[in-house]
Amino acid sequence: MRILRSKAQLREALERPRRDGKRISLVPTMGYFHEGHLSVMRAARRESDVLVVSLFINPTQFGPGEDLDSYPRDEERDAGLAEAEDVDLLWVPDADEMYPEGFATGVEVSNELTGVLEGDPARRGPSHFRGVTTVVAKLFNAVQPDVAYFGGKDAQQAVVIRRMTEDLDFPVEIEVLPTVREEGGLALSSRNAYLSREERDRALAISGGLRAAERAAAAGETSVAALVEAAQSELRNAGIEPEYVEARSAEDLSPIAELNGRPVLVAVAARVGRARLIDNVVIDPTSQNEPTEA
Ligand code: AMP
């Protein structure tokens, strides 16, 4: 595995394989790898000739007062883990490489997708997704992958990136992999590093709440408000006041009132201690429902 810093190095390393028609994959990350990241890398590894992992803590997707400065980082450990997954190129640009002086451009997906859930102005706001889409567009242009892999844990991010990719004609396939969870159900996240033992136990109510919503749907409940209430009640019992629990169309994030045969995203964000955690499930009546594993 080679560790590269500059776009020029990256371009040079990819020139030959691209000319030879090799399948190039990209897994964008912010590092501090856990099994969620590694499972995405593994899926990408199986389907590609050259596997590029980018590691960049993108400052423009953090708002004022968010955890940019304290976001966990350990490049050496990450490099070891990536190497063990047989990654070919670990690309670790610094902020000046991505945003040199004078940088003045942004990529924005419209408000219906970026102004709701995480992007609601009362939460992280649409500028969060502007940061995400701008950096992902830059990563796509720098790597020019055939396929890029993302995790379903960031479900809204995946919807927004698919939209951007289609709208801007990026010749990149987007693959979204299932959320990896700890035993007990907690979705793996770099931010879990902020949790004390007691907070980690309490945080189980987030995935527990989502499972309660799934169970209600499986038992025939079709009112979305009732599914949301099922999740909220688990959270309340654990003393967690969520920022939101919302159910929306998994395809275009539009609001829905009743399960209507289309996949529905049930998404939660909640602060536990100093960690702001997000999680979701997709209730898909068209597929054989595979309830979230505990
Ligand atoms: P991050 O470093 O948090 O930006 O995550 C990098 C990629 O890994 C994103 O596409 C995430 O959606 C994905 N990811 C993060 N956590 C998980 C998880 N628990 N399961 C599956 N994918 C994940």
PDB file of C-alpha atoms and ligand atoms in Angstrom:
ATOM      1  CA  MET A   1       0.000   0.000   0.000  1.00  0.00           C
ATOM      2  CA  ARG A   2       1.245   3.476  -0.853  1.00  0.00           C
ATOM      3  CA  ILE A   3       0.375   6.559   1.172  1.00  0.00           C
ATOM      4  CA  LEU A   4      -0.008   9.611  -1.055  1.00  0.00           C
ATOM      5  CA  ARG A   5      -0.447  13.244  -0.076  1.00  0.00           C
ATOM      6  CA  SER A   6      -0.820  15.278  -3.253  1.00  0.00           C
ATOM      7  CA  LYS A   7      -3.256  15.165  -6.143  1.00  0.00           C
ATOM      8  CA  ALA A   8      -0.282  15.072  -8.502  1.00  0.00           C
ATOM      9  CA  GLN A   9       1.052  11.873  -6.873  1.00  0.00           C
ATOM     10  CA  LEU A  10      -2.408  10.362  -7.003  1.00  0.00           C
ATOM     11  CA  ARG A  11      -2.882  11.204 -10.666  1.00  0.00           C
ATOM     12  CA  GLU A  12       0.484   9.712 -11.497  1.00  0.00           C
ATOM     13  CA  ALA A  13      -0.196   6.507  -9.549  1.00  0.00           C
ATOM     14  CA  LEU A  14      -3.521   6.014 -11.364  1.00  0.00           C
ATOM     15  CA  GLU A  15      -2.358   6.884 -14.866  1.00  0.00           C
ATOM     16  CA  ARG A  16      -1.123   3.450 -15.856  1.00  0.00           C
ATOM     17  CA  PRO A  17      -3.969   1.357 -14.380  1.00  0.00           C
ATOM     18  CA  ARG A  18      -6.485   3.716 -15.956  1.00  0.00           C
ATOM     19  CA  ARG A  19      -4.816   3.369 -19.357  1.00  0.00           C
ATOM     20  CA  ASP A  20      -4.877  -0.411 -18.917  1.00  0.00           C
ATOM     21  CA  GLY A  21      -8.638  -0.311 -18.317  1.00  0.00           C
ATOM     22  CA  LYS A  22      -8.409  -1.399 -14.676  1.00  0.00           C
ATOM     23  CA  ARG A  23     -11.460  -0.952 -12.471  1.00  0.00           C
ATOM     24  CA  ILE A  24     -10.675   1.823  -9.985  1.00  0.00           C
ATOM     25  CA  SER A  25     -12.658   2.128  -6.747  1.00  0.00           C
ATOM     26  CA  LEU A  26     -12.831   4.880  -4.184  1.00  0.00           C
ATOM     27  CA  VAL A  27     -13.859   4.660  -0.529  1.00  0.00           C
ATOM     28  CA  PRO A  28     -14.053   8.185   0.932  1.00  0.00           C
ATOM     29  CA  THR A  29     -13.511   8.371   4.709  1.00  0.00           C
ATOM     30  CA  MET A  30     -12.633  10.714   7.538  1.00  0.00           C
ATOM     31  CA  GLY A  31     -10.474   8.046   9.173  1.00  0.00           C
ATOM     32  CA  TYR A  32     -10.361   6.544  12.679  1.00  0.00           C
ATOM     33  CA  PHE A  33     -11.304   3.272  11.066  1.00  0.00           C
ATOM     34  CA  HIS A  34     -13.692   0.776  12.586  1.00  0.00           C
ATOM     35  CA  GLU A  35     -15.365  -2.338  11.255  1.00  0.00           C
ATOM     36  CA  GLY A  36     -17.928  -0.165   9.355  1.00  0.00           C
ATOM     37  CA  HIS A  37     -15.160   1.426   7.279  1.00  0.00           C
ATOM     38  CA  LEU A  38     -13.378  -1.897   6.899  1.00  0.00           C
ATOM     39  CA  SER A  39     -16.484  -3.701   5.662  1.00  0.00           C
ATOM     40  CA  VAL A  40     -16.936  -1.013   2.989  1.00  0.00           C
ATOM     41  CA  MET A  41     -13.266  -1.426   1.988  1.00  0.00           C
ATOM     42  CA  ARG A  42     -13.690  -5.206   1.830  1.00  0.00           C
ATOM     43  CA  ALA A  43     -16.709  -4.943  -0.471  1.00  0.00           C
ATOM     44  CA  ALA A  44     -14.792  -2.517  -2.671  1.00  0.00           C
ATOM     45  CA  ARG A  45     -11.711  -4.775  -2.674  1.00  0.00           C
ATOM     46  CA  ARG A  46     -13.709  -7.716  -4.005  1.00  0.00           C
ATOM     47  CA  GLU A  47     -14.985  -5.722  -6.963  1.00  0.00           C
ATOM     48  CA  SER A  48     -11.991  -3.690  -8.051  1.00  0.00           C
ATOM     49  CA  ASP A  49      -8.489  -3.827  -9.465  1.00  0.00           C
ATOM     50  CA  VAL A  50      -7.201  -0.676  -7.790  1.00  0.00           C
ATOM     51  CA  LEU A  51      -8.660   0.312  -4.429  1.00  0.00           C
ATOM     52  CA  VAL A  52      -8.177   3.921  -3.338  1.00  0.00           C
ATOM     53  CA  VAL A  53      -9.194   4.998   0.171  1.00  0.00           C
ATOM     54  CA  SER A  54      -9.217   8.716   0.900  1.00  0.00           C
ATOM     55  CA  LEU A  55      -8.696   9.913   4.449  1.00  0.00           C
ATOM     56  CA  PHE A  56      -9.619  13.541   4.882  1.00  0.00           C
ATOM     57  CA  ILE A  57     -11.381  15.191   7.816  1.00  0.00           C
ATOM     58  CA  ASN A  58     -13.263  17.680   5.691  1.00  0.00           C
ATOM     59  CA  PRO A  59     -13.466  20.963   7.616  1.00  0.00           C
ATOM     60  CA  THR A  60     -16.223  22.424   5.419  1.00  0.00           C
ATOM     61  CA  GLN A  61     -18.793  19.864   6.518  1.00  0.00           C
ATOM     62  CA  PHE A  62     -18.401  20.814  10.201  1.00  0.00           C
ATOM     63  CA  GLY A  63     -20.404  23.778  11.483  1.00  0.00           C
ATOM     64  CA  PRO A  64     -19.301  26.254  14.135  1.00  0.00           C
ATOM     65  CA  GLY A  65     -19.396  24.574  17.549  1.00  0.00           C
ATOM     66  CA  GLU A  66     -19.157  21.074  16.040  1.00  0.00           C
ATOM     67  CA  ASP A  67     -16.349  18.635  16.813  1.00  0.00           C
ATOM     68  CA  LEU A  68     -13.831  19.361  14.018  1.00  0.00           C
ATOM     69  CA  ASP A  69     -10.962  20.006  16.440  1.00  0.00           C
ATOM     70  CA  SER A  70     -11.626  16.993  18.642  1.00  0.00           C
ATOM     71  CA  TYR A  71     -12.643  14.569  15.864  1.00  0.00           C
ATOM     72  CA  PRO A  72     -10.656  11.390  16.618  1.00  0.00           C
ATOM     73  CA  ARG A  73      -7.642  10.798  14.408  1.00  0.00           C
ATOM     74  CA  ASP A  74      -4.835   8.227  14.238  1.00  0.00           C
ATOM     75  CA  GLU A  75      -3.306   8.044  10.788  1.00  0.00           C
ATOM     76  CA  GLU A  76      -0.729   5.443  11.710  1.00  0.00           C
ATOM     77  CA  ARG A  77      -3.300   3.016  13.035  1.00  0.00           C
ATOM     78  CA  ASP A  78      -5.568   3.706  10.045  1.00  0.00           C
ATOM     79  CA  ALA A  79      -2.720   3.007   7.632  1.00  0.00           C
ATOM     80  CA  GLY A  80      -2.114  -0.370   9.312  1.00  0.00           C
ATOM     81  CA  LEU A  81      -5.792  -1.299   9.121  1.00  0.00           C
ATOM     82  CA  ALA A  82      -6.098  -0.194   5.483  1.00  0.00           C
ATOM     83  CA  GLU A  83      -3.005  -2.154   4.555  1.00  0.00           C
ATOM     84  CA  ALA A  84      -4.466  -5.267   6.202  1.00  0.00           C
ATOM     85  CA  GLU A  85      -7.539  -4.847   3.932  1.00  0.00           C
ATOM     86  CA  ASP A  86      -5.240  -4.844   0.902  1.00  0.00           C
ATOM     87  CA  VAL A  87      -5.916  -1.207   0.003  1.00  0.00           C
ATOM     88  CA  ASP A  88      -3.635  -0.094  -2.847  1.00  0.00           C
ATOM     89  CA  LEU A  89      -3.539   3.664  -2.326  1.00  0.00           C
ATOM     90  CA  LEU A  90      -4.302   5.555   0.866  1.00  0.00           C
ATOM     91  CA  TRP A  91      -4.734   9.177  -0.145  1.00  0.00           C
ATOM     92  CA  VAL A  92      -4.299  11.600   2.761  1.00  0.00           C
ATOM     93  CA  PRO A  93      -4.464  15.172   1.462  1.00  0.00           C
ATOM     94  CA  ASP A  94      -4.186  18.058   3.891  1.00  0.00           C
ATOM     95  CA  ALA A  95      -6.619  20.978   3.987  1.00  0.00           C
ATOM     96  CA  ASP A  96      -4.377  23.164   1.792  1.00  0.00           C
ATOM     97  CA  GLU A  97      -4.235  20.465  -0.848  1.00  0.00           C
ATOM     98  CA  MET A  98      -8.031  20.312  -0.976  1.00  0.00           C
ATOM     99  CA  TYR A  99      -8.784  23.980  -0.394  1.00  0.00           C
ATOM    100  CA  PRO A 100      -5.839  26.082  -1.564  1.00  0.00           C
ATOM    101  CA  GLU A 101      -5.906  29.815  -1.036  1.00  0.00           C
ATOM    102  CA  GLY A 102      -8.584  31.434  -3.163  1.00  0.00           C
ATOM    103  CA  PHE A 103     -10.844  28.371  -3.230  1.00  0.00           C
ATOM    104  CA  ALA A 104     -14.316  29.770  -3.903  1.00  0.00           C
ATOM    105  CA  THR A 105     -16.592  27.092  -5.341  1.00  0.00           C
ATOM    106  CA  GLY A 106     -19.328  24.954  -3.822  1.00  0.00           C
ATOM    107  CA  VAL A 107     -21.532  22.124  -5.026  1.00  0.00           C
ATOM    108  CA  GLU A 108     -25.071  22.340  -3.708  1.00  0.00           C
ATOM    109  CA  VAL A 109     -27.907  19.853  -3.982  1.00  0.00           C
ATOM    110  CA  SER A 110     -31.325  21.462  -3.553  1.00  0.00           C
ATOM    111  CA  ASN A 111     -33.046  21.965  -0.248  1.00  0.00           C
ATOM    112  CA  GLU A 112     -35.591  19.163  -0.504  1.00  0.00           C
ATOM    113  CA  LEU A 113     -32.699  16.762   0.046  1.00  0.00           C
ATOM    114  CA  THR A 114     -30.244  18.888   2.011  1.00  0.00           C
ATOM    115  CA  GLY A 115     -32.525  21.062   4.164  1.00  0.00           C
ATOM    116  CA  VAL A 116     -34.268  18.200   5.987  1.00  0.00           C
ATOM    117  CA  LEU A 117     -33.177  15.673   8.666  1.00  0.00           C
ATOM    118  CA  GLU A 118     -29.460  16.440   9.239  1.00  0.00           C
ATOM    119  CA  GLY A 119     -29.733  19.480   6.969  1.00  0.00           C
ATOM    120  CA  ASP A 120     -32.612  21.120   8.836  1.00  0.00           C
ATOM    121  CA  PRO A 121     -31.397  24.615   9.774  1.00  0.00           C
ATOM    122  CA  ALA A 122     -32.102  23.832  13.453  1.00  0.00           C
ATOM    123  CA  ARG A 123     -29.703  20.854  13.239  1.00  0.00           C
ATOM    124  CA  ARG A 124     -26.496  20.692  11.186  1.00  0.00           C
ATOM    125  CA  GLY A 125     -28.037  22.802   8.400  1.00  0.00           C
ATOM    126  CA  PRO A 126     -27.732  22.587   4.601  1.00  0.00           C
ATOM    127  CA  SER A 127     -24.157  23.891   4.703  1.00  0.00           C
ATOM    128  CA  HIS A 128     -23.149  20.501   6.131  1.00  0.00           C
ATOM    129  CA  PHE A 129     -24.194  18.824   2.884  1.00  0.00           C
ATOM    130  CA  ARG A 130     -22.666  21.616   0.790  1.00  0.00           C
ATOM    131  CA  GLY A 131     -19.384  20.675   2.468  1.00  0.00           C
ATOM    132  CA  VAL A 132     -19.987  16.983   1.768  1.00  0.00           C
ATOM    133  CA  THR A 133     -20.981  17.351  -1.891  1.00  0.00           C
ATOM    134  CA  THR A 134     -18.190  19.818  -2.613  1.00  0.00           C
ATOM    135  CA  VAL A 135     -15.517  17.537  -1.183  1.00  0.00           C
ATOM    136  CA  VAL A 136     -16.962  14.389  -2.759  1.00  0.00           C
ATOM    137  CA  ALA A 137     -17.081  16.117  -6.167  1.00  0.00           C
ATOM    138  CA  LYS A 138     -13.413  17.011  -5.690  1.00  0.00           C
ATOM    139  CA  LEU A 139     -12.548  13.447  -4.638  1.00  0.00           C
ATOM    140  CA  PHE A 140     -14.375  12.110  -7.712  1.00  0.00           C
ATOM    141  CA  ASN A 141     -12.470  14.485  -9.988  1.00  0.00           C
ATOM    142  CA  ALA A 142      -9.116  13.689  -8.408  1.00  0.00           C
ATOM    143  CA  VAL A 143      -9.525   9.894  -8.417  1.00  0.00           C
ATOM    144  CA  GLN A 144     -11.968   9.477 -11.326  1.00  0.00           C
ATOM    145  CA  PRO A 145     -13.101   6.145  -9.929  1.00  0.00           C
ATOM    146  CA  ASP A 146     -15.345   3.736 -11.796  1.00  0.00           C
ATOM    147  CA  VAL A 147     -17.220   3.105  -8.563  1.00  0.00           C
ATOM    148  CA  ALA A 148     -17.414   4.799  -5.161  1.00  0.00           C
ATOM    149  CA  TYR A 149     -18.563   3.069  -1.973  1.00  0.00           C
ATOM    150  CA  PHE A 150     -20.489   4.572   0.934  1.00  0.00           C
ATOM    151  CA  GLY A 151     -22.133   3.279   4.100  1.00  0.00           C
ATOM    152  CA  GLY A 152     -25.873   3.147   4.673  1.00  0.00           C
ATOM    153  CA  LYS A 153     -25.320   4.515   8.162  1.00  0.00           C
ATOM    154  CA  ASP A 154     -25.199   7.943   6.552  1.00  0.00           C
ATOM    155  CA  ALA A 155     -28.392   7.322   4.586  1.00  0.00           C
ATOM    156  CA  GLN A 156     -29.168  10.938   3.757  1.00  0.00           C
ATOM    157  CA  GLN A 157     -25.594  11.501   2.620  1.00  0.00           C
ATOM    158  CA  ALA A 158     -25.956   8.557   0.220  1.00  0.00           C
ATOM    159  CA  VAL A 159     -29.206   9.971  -1.219  1.00  0.00           C
ATOM    160  CA  VAL A 160     -27.596  13.400  -1.668  1.00  0.00           C
ATOM    161  CA  ILE A 161     -24.463  11.965  -3.299  1.00  0.00           C
ATOM    162  CA  ARG A 162     -26.472   9.797  -5.681  1.00  0.00           C
ATOM    163  CA  ARG A 163     -28.441  12.896  -6.721  1.00  0.00           C
ATOM    164  CA  MET A 164     -25.284  14.952  -7.253  1.00  0.00           C
ATOM    165  CA  THR A 165     -23.607  12.152  -9.221  1.00  0.00           C
ATOM    166  CA  GLU A 166     -26.571  11.845 -11.550  1.00  0.00           C
ATOM    167  CA  ASP A 167     -27.189  15.572 -11.907  1.00  0.00           C
ATOM    168  CA  LEU A 168     -23.553  16.461 -12.645  1.00  0.00           C
ATOM    169  CA  ASP A 169     -22.994  13.447 -14.932  1.00  0.00           C
ATOM    170  CA  PHE A 170     -20.121  11.995 -12.931  1.00  0.00           C
ATOM    171  CA  PRO A 171     -19.355   8.692 -14.661  1.00  0.00           C
ATOM    172  CA  VAL A 172     -19.191   6.961 -11.262  1.00  0.00           C
ATOM    173  CA  GLU A 173     -21.303   4.090  -9.973  1.00  0.00           C
ATOM    174  CA  ILE A 174     -22.439   4.600  -6.378  1.00  0.00           C
ATOM    175  CA  GLU A 175     -22.623   1.575  -4.073  1.00  0.00           C
ATOM    176  CA  VAL A 176     -24.139   1.790  -0.598  1.00  0.00           C
ATOM    177  CA  LEU A 177     -23.289  -0.927   1.942  1.00  0.00           C
ATOM    178  CA  PRO A 178     -25.292  -1.989   5.015  1.00  0.00           C
ATOM    179  CA  THR A 179     -24.640  -0.466   8.425  1.00  0.00           C
ATOM    180  CA  VAL A 180     -22.266  -2.461  10.607  1.00  0.00           C
ATOM    181  CA  ARG A 181     -23.337  -2.704  14.255  1.00  0.00           C
ATOM    182  CA  GLU A 182     -21.811  -3.830  17.514  1.00  0.00           C
ATOM    183  CA  GLU A 183     -23.324  -6.755  19.291  1.00  0.00           C
ATOM    184  CA  GLY A 184     -26.320  -5.142  20.977  1.00  0.00           C
ATOM    185  CA  GLY A 185     -27.055  -3.001  17.941  1.00  0.00           C
ATOM    186  CA  LEU A 186     -25.050   0.211  18.376  1.00  0.00           C
ATOM    187  CA  ALA A 187     -24.030   1.424  14.898  1.00  0.00           C
ATOM    188  CA  LEU A 188     -20.259   1.706  14.647  1.00  0.00           C
ATOM    189  CA  SER A 189     -19.077   5.283  14.391  1.00  0.00           C
ATOM    190  CA  SER A 190     -15.787   7.080  14.901  1.00  0.00           C
ATOM    191  CA  ARG A 191     -17.710   9.287  17.342  1.00  0.00           C
ATOM    192  CA  ASN A 192     -18.438   6.282  19.595  1.00  0.00           C
ATOM    193  CA  ALA A 193     -14.917   6.983  20.893  1.00  0.00           C
ATOM    194  CA  TYR A 194     -16.468   9.884  22.841  1.00  0.00           C
ATOM    195  CA  LEU A 195     -18.789   7.574  24.841  1.00  0.00           C
ATOM    196  CA  SER A 196     -18.166   6.422  28.390  1.00  0.00           C
ATOM    197  CA  ARG A 197     -19.205   2.888  29.280  1.00  0.00           C
ATOM    198  CA  GLU A 198     -22.471   4.116  30.793  1.00  0.00           C
ATOM    199  CA  GLU A 199     -23.206   6.323  27.765  1.00  0.00           C
ATOM    200  CA  ARG A 200     -22.517   3.425  25.415  1.00  0.00           C
ATOM    201  CA  ASP A 201     -25.154   1.359  27.256  1.00  0.00           C
ATOM    202  CA  ARG A 202     -27.636   4.200  27.066  1.00  0.00           C
ATOM    203  CA  ALA A 203     -26.893   4.733  23.354  1.00  0.00           C
ATOM    204  CA  LEU A 204     -28.224   1.215  22.693  1.00  0.00           C
ATOM    205  CA  ALA A 205     -31.700   2.738  22.899  1.00  0.00           C
ATOM    206  CA  ILE A 206     -31.075   4.431  19.520  1.00  0.00           C
ATOM    207  CA  SER A 207     -30.837   1.175  17.564  1.00  0.00           C
ATOM    208  CA  GLY A 208     -33.363  -0.326  20.009  1.00  0.00           C
ATOM    209  CA  GLY A 209     -35.839   2.398  19.052  1.00  0.00           C
ATOM    210  CA  LEU A 210     -35.293   1.777  15.356  1.00  0.00           C
ATOM    211  CA  ARG A 211     -35.886  -1.936  15.889  1.00  0.00           C
ATOM    212  CA  ALA A 212     -39.103  -1.106  17.729  1.00  0.00           C
ATOM    213  CA  ALA A 213     -40.246   0.878  14.664  1.00  0.00           C
ATOM    214  CA  GLU A 214     -39.367  -2.091  12.431  1.00  0.00           C
ATOM    215  CA  ARG A 215     -41.268  -4.451  14.707  1.00  0.00           C
ATOM    216  CA  ALA A 216     -44.332  -2.216  14.650  1.00  0.00           C
ATOM    217  CA  ALA A 217     -44.249  -2.147  10.839  1.00  0.00           C
ATOM    218  CA  ALA A 218     -43.777  -5.928  10.692  1.00  0.00           C
ATOM    219  CA  ALA A 219     -46.809  -6.294  12.976  1.00  0.00           C
ATOM    220  CA  GLY A 220     -48.913  -4.383  10.459  1.00  0.00           C
ATOM    221  CA  GLU A 221     -48.745  -0.793  11.708  1.00  0.00           C
ATOM    222  CA  THR A 222     -48.960   1.546   8.706  1.00  0.00           C
ATOM    223  CA  SER A 223     -49.127   4.927  10.428  1.00  0.00           C
ATOM    224  CA  VAL A 224     -45.733   6.572  10.219  1.00  0.00           C
ATOM    225  CA  ALA A 225     -46.475   8.625  13.338  1.00  0.00           C
ATOM    226  CA  ALA A 226     -46.982   5.357  15.239  1.00  0.00           C
ATOM    227  CA  LEU A 227     -43.640   3.993  14.010  1.00  0.00           C
ATOM    228  CA  VAL A 228     -41.906   7.172  15.088  1.00  0.00           C
ATOM    229  CA  GLU A 229     -43.649   6.996  18.467  1.00  0.00           C
ATOM    230  CA  ALA A 230     -42.477   3.393  18.929  1.00  0.00           C
ATOM    231  CA  ALA A 231     -38.881   4.545  18.479  1.00  0.00           C
ATOM    232  CA  GLN A 232     -39.337   7.632  20.607  1.00  0.00           C
ATOM    233  CA  SER A 233     -40.746   5.658  23.480  1.00  0.00           C
ATOM    234  CA  GLU A 234     -37.577   3.477  23.641  1.00  0.00           C
ATOM    235  CA  LEU A 235     -35.446   6.596  23.643  1.00  0.00           C
ATOM    236  CA  ARG A 236     -37.496   8.236  26.391  1.00  0.00           C
ATOM    237  CA  ASN A 237     -37.179   5.110  28.544  1.00  0.00           C
ATOM    238  CA  ALA A 238     -33.403   5.417  28.286  1.00  0.00           C
ATOM    239  CA  GLY A 239     -33.526   9.108  29.172  1.00  0.00           C
ATOM    240  CA  ILE A 240     -32.481  10.190  25.660  1.00  0.00           C
ATOM    241  CA  GLU A 241     -34.109  13.289  24.208  1.00  0.00           C
ATOM    242  CA  PRO A 242     -33.464  12.882  20.458  1.00  0.00           C
ATOM    243  CA  GLU A 243     -32.807  15.825  18.154  1.00  0.00           C
ATOM    244  CA  TYR A 244     -35.204  14.108  15.815  1.00  0.00           C
ATOM    245  CA  VAL A 245     -36.859  10.839  14.955  1.00  0.00           C
ATOM    246  CA  GLU A 246     -38.338  11.123  11.480  1.00  0.00           C
ATOM    247  CA  ALA A 247     -39.671   8.815   8.821  1.00  0.00           C
ATOM    248  CA  ARG A 248     -39.390   9.882   5.181  1.00  0.00           C
ATOM    249  CA  SER A 249     -39.291   8.328   1.750  1.00  0.00           C
ATOM    250  CA  ALA A 250     -35.993   6.444   1.511  1.00  0.00           C
ATOM    251  CA  GLU A 251     -35.830   7.386  -2.171  1.00  0.00           C
ATOM    252  CA  ASP A 252     -36.281  11.162  -2.147  1.00  0.00           C
ATOM    253  CA  LEU A 253     -36.649  12.055   1.574  1.00  0.00           C
ATOM    254  CA  SER A 254     -40.144  13.468   1.001  1.00  0.00           C
ATOM    255  CA  PRO A 255     -42.472  13.363   4.030  1.00  0.00           C
ATOM    256  CA  ILE A 256     -44.919  10.496   4.290  1.00  0.00           C
ATOM    257  CA  ALA A 257     -47.819   9.774   6.621  1.00  0.00           C
ATOM    258  CA  GLU A 258     -48.627   6.140   5.826  1.00  0.00           C
ATOM    259  CA  LEU A 259     -46.536   3.186   4.706  1.00  0.00           C
ATOM    260  CA  ASN A 260     -47.454   2.987   1.048  1.00  0.00           C
ATOM    261  CA  GLY A 261     -45.504   0.046  -0.322  1.00  0.00           C
ATOM    262  CA  ARG A 262     -42.385   2.141  -0.942  1.00  0.00           C
ATOM    263  CA  PRO A 263     -39.207   1.995   1.209  1.00  0.00           C
ATOM    264  CA  VAL A 264     -39.282   4.283   4.215  1.00  0.00           C
ATOM    265  CA  LEU A 265     -36.253   5.674   6.005  1.00  0.00           C
ATOM    266  CA  VAL A 266     -36.597   5.997   9.765  1.00  0.00           C
ATOM    267  CA  ALA A 267     -33.748   8.211  10.979  1.00  0.00           C
ATOM    268  CA  VAL A 268     -32.612   9.297  14.434  1.00  0.00           C
ATOM    269  CA  ALA A 269     -30.099  11.809  15.702  1.00  0.00           C
ATOM    270  CA  ALA A 270     -29.426  12.069  19.411  1.00  0.00           C
ATOM    271  CA  ARG A 271     -26.770  13.458  21.656  1.00  0.00           C
ATOM    272  CA  VAL A 272     -25.434  11.026  24.244  1.00  0.00           C
ATOM    273  CA  GLY A 273     -22.825  12.673  26.443  1.00  0.00           C
ATOM    274  CA  ARG A 274     -20.702  14.701  24.063  1.00  0.00           C
ATOM    275  CA  ALA A 275     -21.298  12.383  21.090  1.00  0.00           C
ATOM    276  CA  ARG A 276     -23.894  13.342  18.516  1.00  0.00           C
ATOM    277  CA  LEU A 277     -24.973  10.005  17.064  1.00  0.00           C
ATOM    278  CA  ILE A 278     -27.063   9.207  13.998  1.00  0.00           C
ATOM    279  CA  ASP A 279     -28.624   5.943  12.932  1.00  0.00           C
ATOM    280  CA  ASN A 280     -31.393   4.714  10.667  1.00  0.00           C
ATOM    281  CA  VAL A 281     -33.254   1.747   9.273  1.00  0.00           C
ATOM    282  CA  VAL A 282     -35.035   1.367   5.970  1.00  0.00           C
ATOM    283  CA  ILE A 283     -38.398  -0.348   6.189  1.00  0.00           C
ATOM    284  CA  ASP A 284     -38.882  -1.838   2.758  1.00  0.00           C
ATOM    285  CA  PRO A 285     -42.158  -3.673   2.264  1.00  0.00           C
ATOM    286  CA  THR A 286     -41.071  -4.738  -1.238  1.00  0.00           C
ATOM    287  CA  SER A 287     -38.138  -6.784   0.026  1.00  0.00           C
ATOM    288  CA  GLN A 288     -38.314  -9.687   2.438  1.00  0.00           C
ATOM    289  CA  ASN A 289     -37.852  -7.517   5.524  1.00  0.00           C
ATOM    290  CA  GLU A 290     -34.554  -8.299   7.196  1.00  0.00           C
ATOM    291  CA  PRO A 291     -35.002  -6.741  10.598  1.00  0.00           C
ATOM    292  CA  THR A 292     -31.954  -4.982  12.000  1.00  0.00           C
ATOM    293  CA  GLU A 293     -29.845  -7.464  13.926  1.00  0.00           C
ATOM    294  CA  ALA A 294     -29.311  -6.810  17.587  1.00  0.00           C
TER     295      ALA A 294
HETATM  296  P1  AMP B   1     -16.764   8.534   7.899  1.00  0.00           P
HETATM  297  O1  AMP B   1     -15.303   8.283   8.086  1.00  0.00           O
HETATM  298  O2  AMP B   1     -17.547   8.535   9.160  1.00  0.00           O
HETATM  299  O3  AMP B   1     -17.028   9.722   7.003  1.00  0.00           O
HETATM  300  O4  AMP B   1     -17.314   7.276   7.100  1.00  0.00           O
HETATM  301  C1  AMP B   1     -16.742   6.870   5.874  1.00  0.00           C
HETATM  302  C2  AMP B   1     -17.686   5.933   5.175  1.00  0.00           C
HETATM  303  O5  AMP B   1     -17.911   4.789   5.995  1.00  0.00           O
HETATM  304  C3  AMP B   1     -19.047   6.585   4.915  1.00  0.00           C
HETATM  305  O6  AMP B   1     -19.523   6.205   3.643  1.00  0.00           O
HETATM  306  C4  AMP B   1     -19.884   6.023   6.018  1.00  0.00           C
HETATM  307  O7  AMP B   1     -21.260   5.955   5.680  1.00  0.00           O
HETATM  308  C5  AMP B   1     -19.304   4.628   6.186  1.00  0.00           C
HETATM  309  N1  AMP B   1     -19.619   4.129   7.529  1.00  0.00           N
HETATM  310  C6  AMP B   1     -19.418   4.750   8.722  1.00  0.00           C
HETATM  311  N2  AMP B   1     -19.885   4.000   9.745  1.00  0.00           N
HETATM  312  C7  AMP B   1     -20.402   2.879   9.187  1.00  0.00           C
HETATM  313  C8  AMP B   1     -21.049   1.712   9.701  1.00  0.00           C
HETATM  314  N3  AMP B   1     -21.254   1.533  11.011  1.00  0.00           N
HETATM  315  N4  AMP B   1     -21.455   0.773   8.826  1.00  0.00           N
HETATM  316  C9  AMP B   1     -21.261   0.927   7.493  1.00  0.00           C
HETATM  317  N5  AMP B   1     -20.655   1.997   6.940  1.00  0.00           N
HETATM  318  C10 AMP B   1     -20.232   2.961   7.772  1.00  0.00           C
END
